[in-house]
Amino acid sequence: MVIRRLRTPAHDFGAVRQEFEVPETFSDAALAELSQTVPESGRHGRDETALPLVTLDPPDSRDLDQAMHLARRGNGYRISYAIADVPAFVRPGGALDAATWERGVTVYCPDRRTPLHPEALSEGAASLLPGQVCPAVLWRIDLDADGAVVDVDLGRALVRSVAKLGYPAVQSTVDRDAAHESIALLPEIGRLRQDQARRRHAVELNLPDQEVVSDGADGWTLVFRAALPVELWNAQISLVTGIGAAQLMLDAGVGILRTLPPARDEDVRRLRRLARSLDIEWPAEMPPGDLLARLQPDLPRHAAFTEEAATLLRGAGYAAFDGAAPEQPLHAGVAAPYAHVTAPLRRLVDRYGTEVCLAHAAGSPVPAWVRDRLEDLPEAMAGTTRRAGAVERAVLDLTEAHLLAGRVGQNFDAVVADTGPEHGTVVLADLAVRARCEAPDLPLGERLVVRLIESDPAERRVRFVPA
């Protein structure tokens, strides 16, 4: 991890949100509608409050979409996965519903999150906070001894989480073989599901994330943070649920899938040429995902190759259908049909996908309010997700420019992360900065001394040249 203290005016992040027109307030009508909403008492026939579910998230999270309980079942396993029941609080066609369509996703900035739903809902009534009885959608996913799915079921229920757990603390308890009993099987199940992903030849990059975080005082720090093993295992619980949801939708003949087309042959051929130039052995019969699973991202050559392999994951979108399944139903990264259903507090599409799965599991018709808006979801999600990504990138660019302000003309040790005929990208060795380097055909994966020629916070621009 690379850390450097940085002071950035808080209003700069607000200016970024304003520039990209992120809605930061809810209308009086939406808030009034939420205050008058009381989930129907008979809506959740099953009382599952005795099931000792726990949440697992970043330590400061309060918008808790998921809670889990893992158990053995014969020679296999049972995943009990509770997802916040957002439709219990949002009236279709109402003012709050309209607000969520405008937002699409929760937008995260260093100084604040701009939620998809009002905090009274996303961090209060609908959040699976410990000790709080909540309406939820409870998934039951049974696995065999190898981690393969043998059965998927779901239904509405009342649940009560018994603990709010954070990733670093859980990793520590796992390392000491002292994990909370409700998730003691997470490493075992997580590894089995990772094995299943490799058998499908899934493509997982697992590169460190570049993040802007508070230093606990009045400044910010830039860090590269690699995911903890427990985060990757936790992601497998969400992935197996999304795979199960996609199959339910395909069986029902209605739904919305998260899709990604298979990699183009020319992209794979380019990566094979790159592997040879970086002295990375890639057997002819080995799929790209299998190679990536063997690499070590802490090695510069491997990291550079993995960065370039992101080209295999371009073109993700949503495919809504009501009748015939999409011509291309797969998510090539997951290497299976896949749907978003596990984050309804933070992502609009999950509310609709979950309702399809509930209806099919119960043998009931899909609600009209779901079918009426399915075809609108891909465009709505594409636009709002693109906006959230642009905000995230602008915040990083702004922070990098503030960090390097006043250091124009200085030299820095770097590693070439990307290269091209006109310019490339370098990662500084001593600062968590990724920036443009104005030179053609840089030596990918090699160390390089670069000189800073521009750092402009107003333009959110940082540029280097080889020294």
CSV table of C-alpha atoms in Angstrom, one decimal:
chain,number,residue,atom,x,y,z
A,1,MET,CA,0.0,0.0,0.0
A,2,VAL,CA,1.3,3.5,-0.9
A,3,ILE,CA,0.1,6.4,1.2
A,4,ARG,CA,0.7,10.1,0.9
A,5,ARG,CA,-1.0,12.8,2.9
A,6,LEU,CA,-3.0,15.2,0.8
A,7,ARG,CA,-5.2,18.2,1.5
A,8,THR,CA,-8.0,18.7,-1.0
A,9,PRO,CA,-10.7,21.3,-0.6
A,10,ALA,CA,-13.9,19.4,0.2
A,11,HIS,CA,-15.9,21.7,-2.2
A,12,ASP,CA,-13.8,20.3,-5.1
A,13,PHE,CA,-15.6,17.0,-4.8
A,14,GLY,CA,-18.9,18.8,-4.6
A,15,ALA,CA,-18.0,20.6,-7.8
A,16,VAL,CA,-17.3,17.3,-9.5
A,17,ARG,CA,-20.8,16.0,-8.5
A,18,GLN,CA,-22.3,19.3,-9.7
A,19,GLU,CA,-20.4,19.1,-13.0
A,20,PHE,CA,-21.8,15.6,-13.7
A,21,GLU,CA,-25.3,16.5,-12.5
A,22,VAL,CA,-25.5,14.0,-9.7
A,23,PRO,CA,-28.8,14.5,-7.9
A,24,GLU,CA,-28.0,15.2,-4.3
A,25,THR,CA,-31.4,15.8,-2.7
A,26,PHE,CA,-34.8,14.2,-2.8
A,27,SER,CA,-38.0,16.0,-3.5
A,28,ASP,CA,-40.4,16.7,-0.6
A,29,ALA,CA,-42.9,14.4,-2.4
A,30,ALA,CA,-40.4,11.5,-2.4
A,31,LEU,CA,-39.6,12.0,1.3
A,32,ALA,CA,-43.2,12.4,2.3
A,33,GLU,CA,-44.1,9.2,0.4
A,34,LEU,CA,-41.3,7.3,2.2
A,35,SER,CA,-42.4,8.6,5.6
A,36,GLN,CA,-45.9,7.3,5.0
A,37,THR,CA,-44.8,3.8,3.8
A,38,VAL,CA,-45.3,0.9,6.2
A,39,PRO,CA,-44.5,-2.5,4.8
A,40,GLU,CA,-47.6,-4.7,4.8
A,41,SER,CA,-47.5,-7.1,7.8
A,42,GLY,CA,-48.7,-10.0,5.8
A,43,ARG,CA,-46.2,-9.5,3.0
A,44,HIS,CA,-43.5,-11.6,4.7
A,45,GLY,CA,-45.1,-14.8,5.8
A,46,ARG,CA,-42.0,-16.5,6.9
A,47,ASP,CA,-40.4,-15.5,10.2
A,48,GLU,CA,-36.7,-16.2,9.9
A,49,THR,CA,-35.5,-13.9,12.7
A,50,ALA,CA,-34.0,-16.9,14.5
A,51,LEU,CA,-31.5,-17.5,11.7
A,52,PRO,CA,-28.2,-15.9,12.9
A,53,LEU,CA,-27.4,-13.9,9.8
A,54,VAL,CA,-24.5,-11.5,9.7
A,55,THR,CA,-23.5,-8.7,7.3
A,56,LEU,CA,-20.0,-8.4,5.9
A,57,ASP,CA,-19.0,-5.0,4.3
A,58,PRO,CA,-16.5,-2.2,4.5
A,59,PRO,CA,-16.3,-1.2,8.2
A,60,ASP,CA,-18.0,2.2,7.8
A,61,SER,CA,-20.9,0.9,5.6
A,62,ARG,CA,-24.5,1.4,6.8
A,63,ASP,CA,-26.4,0.7,3.5
A,64,LEU,CA,-26.3,-3.1,4.2
A,65,ASP,CA,-28.0,-5.0,1.3
A,66,GLN,CA,-26.9,-8.5,2.2
A,67,ALA,CA,-26.7,-10.8,5.3
A,68,MET,CA,-25.6,-14.4,5.2
A,69,HIS,CA,-25.5,-17.6,7.1
A,70,LEU,CA,-23.4,-20.6,5.9
A,71,ALA,CA,-23.9,-24.1,7.1
A,72,ARG,CA,-23.0,-27.7,6.2
A,73,ARG,CA,-25.8,-29.8,4.5
A,74,GLY,CA,-24.9,-33.4,4.3
A,75,ASN,CA,-21.6,-33.5,2.4
A,76,GLY,CA,-22.4,-30.2,0.9
A,77,TYR,CA,-23.3,-26.7,2.0
A,78,ARG,CA,-26.3,-24.3,2.4
A,79,ILE,CA,-26.0,-20.6,1.8
A,80,SER,CA,-28.7,-18.5,3.4
A,81,TYR,CA,-28.5,-15.1,1.8
A,82,ALA,CA,-30.9,-12.3,2.9
A,83,ILE,CA,-31.2,-9.3,0.5
A,84,ALA,CA,-32.9,-6.1,1.6
A,85,ASP,CA,-36.5,-6.0,0.3
A,86,VAL,CA,-36.6,-2.5,-1.2
A,87,PRO,CA,-39.9,-3.0,-3.0
A,88,ALA,CA,-41.5,-3.2,0.5
A,89,PHE,CA,-40.7,0.5,0.8
A,90,VAL,CA,-40.9,1.9,-2.8
A,91,ARG,CA,-44.3,2.3,-4.4
A,92,PRO,CA,-44.1,1.7,-8.2
A,93,GLY,CA,-44.9,4.8,-10.1
A,94,GLY,CA,-44.5,7.1,-7.1
A,95,ALA,CA,-42.3,10.1,-6.5
A,96,LEU,CA,-39.6,8.0,-4.7
A,97,ASP,CA,-39.6,5.4,-7.6
A,98,ALA,CA,-39.1,8.3,-10.0
A,99,ALA,CA,-36.2,9.6,-8.0
A,100,THR,CA,-34.5,6.2,-8.1
A,101,TRP,CA,-34.8,6.0,-11.8
A,102,GLU,CA,-33.1,9.4,-12.0
A,103,ARG,CA,-30.2,8.2,-9.9
A,104,GLY,CA,-29.8,4.6,-11.0
A,105,VAL,CA,-27.0,3.8,-8.6
A,106,THR,CA,-25.4,5.1,-5.4
A,107,VAL,CA,-22.5,7.5,-6.3
A,108,TYR,CA,-19.5,7.3,-4.0
A,109,CYS,CA,-17.1,10.2,-3.4
A,110,PRO,CA,-14.4,10.5,-0.7
A,111,ASP,CA,-16.4,13.1,1.3
A,112,ARG,CA,-19.9,11.5,1.0
A,113,ARG,CA,-22.0,9.0,-0.8
A,114,THR,CA,-25.0,10.1,-2.8
A,115,PRO,CA,-27.5,7.3,-2.2
A,116,LEU,CA,-29.9,5.8,-4.6
A,117,HIS,CA,-32.5,5.9,-1.8
A,118,PRO,CA,-33.0,8.4,1.0
A,119,GLU,CA,-30.7,7.6,4.0
A,120,ALA,CA,-33.8,7.0,6.1
A,121,LEU,CA,-34.4,3.9,4.0
A,122,SER,CA,-30.9,2.9,2.7
A,123,GLU,CA,-29.2,3.3,6.0
A,124,GLY,CA,-32.3,2.9,8.2
A,125,ALA,CA,-35.5,1.0,7.7
A,126,ALA,CA,-34.5,-1.2,4.8
A,127,SER,CA,-30.8,-1.7,5.8
A,128,LEU,CA,-30.0,-5.1,7.4
A,129,LEU,CA,-28.6,-3.5,10.5
A,130,PRO,CA,-27.9,-5.7,13.5
A,131,GLY,CA,-30.8,-6.3,15.8
A,132,GLN,CA,-33.3,-4.7,13.5
A,133,VAL,CA,-36.2,-6.8,12.2
A,134,CYS,CA,-36.3,-6.2,8.4
A,135,PRO,CA,-38.3,-7.4,5.4
A,136,ALA,CA,-35.9,-9.3,3.1
A,137,VAL,CA,-35.7,-11.7,0.2
A,138,LEU,CA,-34.1,-14.9,1.6
A,139,TRP,CA,-32.2,-17.0,-0.9
A,140,ARG,CA,-31.4,-20.6,-0.1
A,141,ILE,CA,-28.6,-22.0,-2.3
A,142,ASP,CA,-27.5,-25.6,-1.8
A,143,LEU,CA,-24.1,-26.7,-3.0
A,144,ASP,CA,-22.5,-30.1,-3.3
A,145,ALA,CA,-19.2,-31.1,-1.9
A,146,ASP,CA,-17.3,-29.5,-4.8
A,147,GLY,CA,-19.2,-26.2,-4.5
A,148,ALA,CA,-21.5,-26.8,-7.5
A,149,VAL,CA,-25.1,-25.6,-7.2
A,150,VAL,CA,-27.7,-28.3,-6.7
A,151,ASP,CA,-30.7,-26.2,-5.8
A,152,VAL,CA,-31.8,-22.5,-5.6
A,153,ASP,CA,-34.9,-21.2,-3.9
A,154,LEU,CA,-36.1,-17.9,-2.5
A,155,GLY,CA,-39.0,-16.2,-0.8
A,156,ARG,CA,-39.9,-13.2,1.3
A,157,ALA,CA,-39.2,-13.3,5.0
A,158,LEU,CA,-38.6,-11.3,8.1
A,159,VAL,CA,-34.9,-11.4,9.2
A,160,ARG,CA,-32.7,-10.0,11.9
A,161,SER,CA,-28.9,-9.8,11.5
A,162,VAL,CA,-27.0,-10.6,14.7
A,163,ALA,CA,-23.7,-8.8,13.8
A,164,LYS,CA,-22.3,-6.1,11.5
A,165,LEU,CA,-18.9,-7.4,10.5
A,166,GLY,CA,-16.1,-5.5,8.5
A,167,TYR,CA,-13.6,-7.0,6.1
A,168,PRO,CA,-10.3,-6.3,8.0
A,169,ALA,CA,-11.6,-7.7,11.3
A,170,VAL,CA,-13.1,-10.8,9.7
A,171,GLN,CA,-9.9,-11.4,7.8
A,172,SER,CA,-8.0,-11.3,11.1
A,173,THR,CA,-10.4,-13.8,12.7
A,174,VAL,CA,-10.2,-16.1,9.7
A,175,ASP,CA,-6.4,-16.0,9.9
A,176,ARG,CA,-6.7,-17.0,13.6
A,177,ASP,CA,-9.2,-19.7,12.9
A,178,ALA,CA,-11.7,-17.8,15.0
A,179,ALA,CA,-14.3,-16.5,12.5
A,180,HIS,CA,-17.9,-15.8,13.6
A,181,GLU,CA,-19.7,-19.1,13.5
A,182,SER,CA,-22.2,-17.9,10.9
A,183,ILE,CA,-19.5,-17.4,8.3
A,184,ALA,CA,-16.8,-19.8,9.6
A,185,LEU,CA,-17.3,-21.7,6.3
A,186,LEU,CA,-16.7,-18.7,4.1
A,187,PRO,CA,-13.1,-19.5,3.3
A,188,GLU,CA,-14.1,-23.1,2.4
A,189,ILE,CA,-17.1,-22.2,0.3
A,190,GLY,CA,-15.3,-19.2,-1.2
A,191,ARG,CA,-12.4,-21.3,-2.4
A,192,LEU,CA,-14.7,-24.0,-3.8
A,193,ARG,CA,-16.6,-21.4,-5.8
A,194,GLN,CA,-13.4,-19.9,-7.0
A,195,ASP,CA,-12.5,-23.4,-8.2
A,196,GLN,CA,-15.8,-23.5,-10.0
A,197,ALA,CA,-15.1,-20.2,-11.6
A,198,ARG,CA,-11.8,-21.5,-12.9
A,199,ARG,CA,-13.5,-24.6,-14.3
A,200,ARG,CA,-15.8,-22.3,-16.2
A,201,HIS,CA,-12.7,-20.3,-17.4
A,202,ALA,CA,-14.0,-17.1,-15.8
A,203,VAL,CA,-11.9,-14.0,-16.3
A,204,GLU,CA,-11.0,-12.3,-13.0
A,205,LEU,CA,-8.5,-9.4,-12.9
A,206,ASN,CA,-8.1,-8.8,-9.2
A,207,LEU,CA,-6.0,-5.7,-9.6
A,208,PRO,CA,-5.5,-3.3,-6.7
A,209,ASP,CA,-8.0,-0.5,-6.6
A,210,GLN,CA,-6.9,3.1,-6.6
A,211,GLU,CA,-8.8,4.8,-3.8
A,212,VAL,CA,-9.0,8.3,-2.2
A,213,VAL,CA,-9.6,7.9,1.6
A,214,SER,CA,-9.7,10.1,4.6
A,215,ASP,CA,-6.6,10.4,6.8
A,216,GLY,CA,-8.8,10.8,9.8
A,217,ALA,CA,-8.0,14.4,10.2
A,218,ASP,CA,-8.5,17.2,7.6
A,219,GLY,CA,-6.9,15.6,4.6
A,220,TRP,CA,-7.1,12.8,2.1
A,221,THR,CA,-4.8,10.0,1.1
A,222,LEU,CA,-4.3,8.1,-2.1
A,223,VAL,CA,-3.8,4.4,-1.9
A,224,PHE,CA,-3.6,1.3,-4.0
A,225,ARG,CA,-5.5,-1.4,-2.1
A,226,ALA,CA,-5.6,-5.0,-3.0
A,227,ALA,CA,-8.7,-6.9,-2.0
A,228,LEU,CA,-8.4,-9.1,1.1
A,229,PRO,CA,-9.1,-12.8,0.5
A,230,VAL,CA,-12.3,-12.5,2.6
A,231,GLU,CA,-13.6,-9.9,0.2
A,232,LEU,CA,-13.0,-12.2,-2.8
A,233,TRP,CA,-14.8,-15.1,-1.0
A,234,ASN,CA,-17.6,-12.8,-0.1
A,235,ALA,CA,-17.9,-11.8,-3.7
A,236,GLN,CA,-18.4,-15.4,-4.6
A,237,ILE,CA,-21.5,-15.6,-2.5
A,238,SER,CA,-23.0,-12.7,-4.5
A,239,LEU,CA,-21.8,-14.2,-7.8
A,240,VAL,CA,-23.4,-17.6,-7.1
A,241,THR,CA,-26.7,-15.8,-6.3
A,242,GLY,CA,-26.5,-13.8,-9.5
A,243,ILE,CA,-25.9,-16.9,-11.5
A,244,GLY,CA,-28.9,-18.6,-9.9
A,245,ALA,CA,-31.0,-15.6,-10.5
A,246,ALA,CA,-30.1,-15.5,-14.2
A,247,GLN,CA,-31.1,-19.2,-14.6
A,248,LEU,CA,-34.5,-18.5,-12.9
A,249,MET,CA,-35.1,-15.6,-15.3
A,250,LEU,CA,-34.2,-17.7,-18.3
A,251,ASP,CA,-36.5,-20.4,-17.0
A,252,ALA,CA,-39.3,-17.9,-16.5
A,253,GLY,CA,-38.8,-16.4,-20.0
A,254,VAL,CA,-38.6,-12.9,-18.6
A,255,GLY,CA,-35.9,-10.9,-16.8
A,256,ILE,CA,-32.9,-8.7,-17.2
A,257,LEU,CA,-29.4,-10.1,-17.4
A,258,ARG,CA,-26.0,-8.5,-16.9
A,259,THR,CA,-24.2,-9.4,-20.1
A,260,LEU,CA,-20.7,-9.2,-21.5
A,261,PRO,CA,-19.9,-10.6,-25.0
A,262,PRO,CA,-17.1,-13.1,-25.4
A,263,ALA,CA,-13.6,-11.6,-26.1
A,264,ARG,CA,-12.9,-11.0,-29.7
A,265,ASP,CA,-10.3,-13.2,-31.3
A,266,GLU,CA,-8.2,-10.3,-32.3
A,267,ASP,CA,-8.0,-9.1,-28.6
A,268,VAL,CA,-6.9,-12.6,-27.5
A,269,ARG,CA,-4.3,-12.7,-30.3
A,270,ARG,CA,-3.0,-9.3,-29.2
A,271,LEU,CA,-2.7,-10.5,-25.6
A,272,ARG,CA,-0.8,-13.6,-26.7
A,273,ARG,CA,1.7,-11.4,-28.5
A,274,LEU,CA,2.0,-9.2,-25.4
A,275,ALA,CA,2.5,-12.3,-23.2
A,276,ARG,CA,5.5,-13.3,-25.4
A,277,SER,CA,7.0,-9.8,-25.2
A,278,LEU,CA,6.7,-9.9,-21.4
A,279,ASP,CA,8.2,-13.5,-21.2
A,280,ILE,CA,4.9,-14.8,-19.7
A,281,GLU,CA,4.4,-18.4,-20.7
A,282,TRP,CA,0.9,-19.0,-22.1
A,283,PRO,CA,0.2,-22.5,-23.4
A,284,ALA,CA,-1.8,-22.6,-26.7
A,285,GLU,CA,-4.7,-24.5,-25.2
A,286,MET,CA,-5.1,-22.4,-22.1
A,287,PRO,CA,-8.0,-19.9,-22.0
A,288,PRO,CA,-7.2,-16.3,-20.9
A,289,GLY,CA,-9.0,-16.6,-17.6
A,290,ASP,CA,-6.9,-19.6,-16.6
A,291,LEU,CA,-3.7,-17.7,-17.3
A,292,LEU,CA,-4.8,-14.7,-15.3
A,293,ALA,CA,-5.6,-16.9,-12.3
A,294,ARG,CA,-1.9,-17.9,-12.3
A,295,LEU,CA,-0.4,-14.5,-12.5
A,296,GLN,CA,0.9,-12.4,-9.6
A,297,PRO,CA,-0.3,-8.8,-9.8
A,298,ASP,CA,2.5,-7.6,-7.5
A,299,LEU,CA,5.0,-8.4,-10.2
A,300,PRO,CA,5.3,-5.4,-12.7
A,301,ARG,CA,5.2,-7.6,-15.8
A,302,HIS,CA,2.2,-9.5,-14.6
A,303,ALA,CA,0.4,-6.4,-13.4
A,304,ALA,CA,1.0,-4.7,-16.8
A,305,PHE,CA,-0.4,-7.8,-18.6
A,306,THR,CA,-3.4,-7.9,-16.3
A,307,GLU,CA,-4.1,-4.3,-17.0
A,308,GLU,CA,-4.1,-4.9,-20.7
A,309,ALA,CA,-6.3,-8.0,-20.2
A,310,ALA,CA,-9.1,-5.6,-19.2
A,311,THR,CA,-9.8,-5.3,-22.9
A,312,LEU,CA,-11.4,-8.8,-22.6
A,313,LEU,CA,-14.1,-7.3,-20.3
A,314,ARG,CA,-15.3,-4.4,-22.5
A,315,GLY,CA,-18.9,-4.1,-23.6
A,316,ALA,CA,-20.8,-5.0,-20.5
A,317,GLY,CA,-24.5,-4.1,-20.5
A,318,TYR,CA,-27.9,-5.2,-19.6
A,319,ALA,CA,-30.2,-7.3,-21.7
A,320,ALA,CA,-34.0,-7.2,-20.9
A,321,PHE,CA,-36.3,-9.9,-22.3
A,322,ASP,CA,-39.9,-10.9,-22.1
A,323,GLY,CA,-40.4,-14.0,-24.2
A,324,ALA,CA,-37.3,-15.2,-26.1
A,325,ALA,CA,-34.0,-15.2,-24.3
A,326,PRO,CA,-31.4,-12.7,-25.5
A,327,GLU,CA,-29.3,-14.0,-28.4
A,328,GLN,CA,-26.2,-13.5,-26.2
A,329,PRO,CA,-27.1,-14.2,-22.6
A,330,LEU,CA,-23.7,-14.8,-21.2
A,331,HIS,CA,-21.4,-12.7,-19.0
A,332,ALA,CA,-18.0,-13.6,-20.4
A,333,GLY,CA,-16.2,-12.5,-17.2
A,334,VAL,CA,-18.4,-14.7,-15.0
A,335,ALA,CA,-18.5,-17.4,-17.8
A,336,ALA,CA,-22.2,-18.0,-17.2
A,337,PRO,CA,-25.5,-16.2,-17.5
A,338,TYR,CA,-25.6,-13.7,-14.6
A,339,ALA,CA,-28.0,-11.1,-13.2
A,340,HIS,CA,-27.8,-8.3,-10.6
A,341,VAL,CA,-30.1,-9.0,-7.6
A,342,THR,CA,-27.9,-8.6,-4.5
A,343,ALA,CA,-27.6,-4.8,-4.1
A,344,PRO,CA,-31.1,-3.2,-4.4
A,345,LEU,CA,-30.2,-0.4,-1.9
A,346,ARG,CA,-27.5,0.7,-4.2
A,347,ARG,CA,-28.5,-0.4,-7.7
A,348,LEU,CA,-31.9,0.2,-9.4
A,349,VAL,CA,-31.9,-2.9,-11.6
A,350,ASP,CA,-31.7,-5.3,-8.7
A,351,ARG,CA,-35.2,-4.4,-7.5
A,352,TYR,CA,-36.7,-5.5,-10.8
A,353,GLY,CA,-34.6,-8.7,-11.2
A,354,THR,CA,-35.5,-9.9,-7.7
A,355,GLU,CA,-39.2,-9.5,-8.4
A,356,VAL,CA,-38.9,-11.7,-11.5
A,357,CYS,CA,-37.1,-14.4,-9.4
A,358,LEU,CA,-39.6,-14.2,-6.6
A,359,ALA,CA,-42.5,-14.6,-9.0
A,360,HIS,CA,-41.0,-17.6,-10.8
A,361,ALA,CA,-40.1,-19.3,-7.5
A,362,ALA,CA,-43.6,-18.9,-6.3
A,363,GLY,CA,-45.2,-19.9,-9.6
A,364,SER,CA,-46.9,-16.5,-9.8
A,365,PRO,CA,-47.1,-14.0,-12.7
A,366,VAL,CA,-44.4,-11.4,-12.8
A,367,PRO,CA,-45.9,-8.1,-11.5
A,368,ALA,CA,-47.1,-5.7,-14.2
A,369,TRP,CA,-45.0,-2.8,-12.8
A,370,VAL,CA,-41.9,-4.9,-13.4
A,371,ARG,CA,-42.7,-6.0,-17.0
A,372,ASP,CA,-43.8,-2.5,-17.9
A,373,ARG,CA,-40.4,-1.0,-17.2
A,374,LEU,CA,-38.0,-3.9,-18.1
A,375,GLU,CA,-37.2,-2.6,-21.5
A,376,ASP,CA,-36.3,0.8,-20.1
A,377,LEU,CA,-33.8,-0.5,-17.6
A,378,PRO,CA,-30.8,-1.1,-19.9
A,379,GLU,CA,-30.6,2.5,-21.1
A,380,ALA,CA,-31.3,3.9,-17.6
A,381,MET,CA,-28.6,1.7,-16.0
A,382,ALA,CA,-26.1,2.5,-18.8
A,383,GLY,CA,-26.5,6.2,-18.4
A,384,THR,CA,-26.4,6.3,-14.6
A,385,THR,CA,-23.5,3.8,-14.3
A,386,ARG,CA,-21.5,5.8,-16.8
A,387,ARG,CA,-22.1,9.0,-14.8
A,388,ALA,CA,-21.0,7.3,-11.6
A,389,GLY,CA,-17.8,6.0,-13.3
A,390,ALA,CA,-17.1,9.5,-14.7
A,391,VAL,CA,-17.4,11.0,-11.2
A,392,GLU,CA,-15.1,8.3,-9.7
A,393,ARG,CA,-12.5,9.0,-12.4
A,394,ALA,CA,-12.7,12.8,-12.0
A,395,VAL,CA,-12.2,12.5,-8.3
A,396,LEU,CA,-9.1,10.4,-8.8
A,397,ASP,CA,-7.8,12.8,-11.4
A,398,LEU,CA,-8.4,15.8,-9.2
A,399,THR,CA,-6.7,14.2,-6.2
A,400,GLU,CA,-3.7,13.2,-8.2
A,401,ALA,CA,-3.3,16.7,-9.6
A,402,HIS,CA,-3.5,18.2,-6.0
A,403,LEU,CA,-1.0,15.6,-4.8
A,404,LEU,CA,1.5,16.6,-7.4
A,405,ALA,CA,0.9,20.3,-7.5
A,406,GLY,CA,4.1,22.3,-7.1
A,407,ARG,CA,6.3,19.4,-8.2
A,408,VAL,CA,6.4,20.1,-11.9
A,409,GLY,CA,10.0,19.4,-13.2
A,410,GLN,CA,10.7,16.7,-10.6
A,411,ASN,CA,11.6,13.1,-11.6
A,412,PHE,CA,9.8,10.0,-10.3
A,413,ASP,CA,10.4,6.3,-10.5
A,414,ALA,CA,7.5,4.6,-12.3
A,415,VAL,CA,6.4,1.4,-14.0
A,416,VAL,CA,4.8,1.4,-17.5
A,417,ALA,CA,1.2,0.1,-17.1
A,418,ASP,CA,-0.1,0.8,-20.6
A,419,THR,CA,1.5,1.7,-23.9
A,420,GLY,CA,0.4,3.0,-27.3
A,421,PRO,CA,1.6,4.6,-30.5
A,422,GLU,CA,1.3,8.1,-29.1
A,423,HIS,CA,1.3,7.9,-25.3
A,424,GLY,CA,1.1,5.5,-22.4
A,425,THR,CA,0.3,5.2,-18.7
A,426,VAL,CA,2.7,5.0,-15.9
A,427,VAL,CA,2.2,4.1,-12.2
A,428,LEU,CA,4.5,6.0,-9.8
A,429,ALA,CA,6.6,3.7,-7.6
A,430,ASP,CA,6.3,5.8,-4.4
A,431,LEU,CA,2.9,7.4,-4.8
A,432,ALA,CA,-0.5,5.9,-5.6
A,433,VAL,CA,-0.7,7.8,-8.9
A,434,ARG,CA,-1.5,6.5,-12.4
A,435,ALA,CA,-1.0,9.1,-15.1
A,436,ARG,CA,-0.4,9.8,-18.8
A,437,CYS,CA,3.1,9.7,-20.1
A,438,GLU,CA,3.7,11.6,-23.4
A,439,ALA,CA,5.8,9.1,-25.3
A,440,PRO,CA,5.1,6.4,-27.9
A,441,ASP,CA,5.7,2.7,-27.5
A,442,LEU,CA,6.8,2.7,-23.9
A,443,PRO,CA,8.3,-0.6,-22.6
A,444,LEU,CA,5.3,-2.2,-21.1
A,445,GLY,CA,5.9,-3.6,-17.6
A,446,GLU,CA,9.3,-2.0,-17.3
A,447,ARG,CA,10.6,0.5,-14.8
A,448,LEU,CA,11.2,4.0,-16.1
A,449,VAL,CA,12.2,7.4,-14.7
A,450,VAL,CA,9.7,10.0,-15.7
A,451,ARG,CA,9.5,13.8,-15.3
A,452,LEU,CA,6.4,15.7,-14.3
A,453,ILE,CA,5.5,18.3,-17.0
A,454,GLU,CA,2.0,19.3,-15.8
A,455,SER,CA,-0.1,19.0,-12.7
A,456,ASP,CA,-3.3,21.1,-13.0
A,457,PRO,CA,-6.1,20.6,-10.4
A,458,ALA,CA,-8.4,23.0,-12.3
A,459,GLU,CA,-8.2,20.8,-15.4
A,460,ARG,CA,-7.7,17.6,-13.3
A,461,ARG,CA,-4.7,16.8,-15.5
A,462,VAL,CA,-1.4,15.2,-14.8
A,463,ARG,CA,1.2,14.5,-17.5
A,464,PHE,CA,4.7,13.0,-17.5
A,465,VAL,CA,7.5,12.4,-20.1
A,466,PRO,CA,10.4,10.0,-19.9
A,467,ALA,CA,13.3,11.7,-18.0
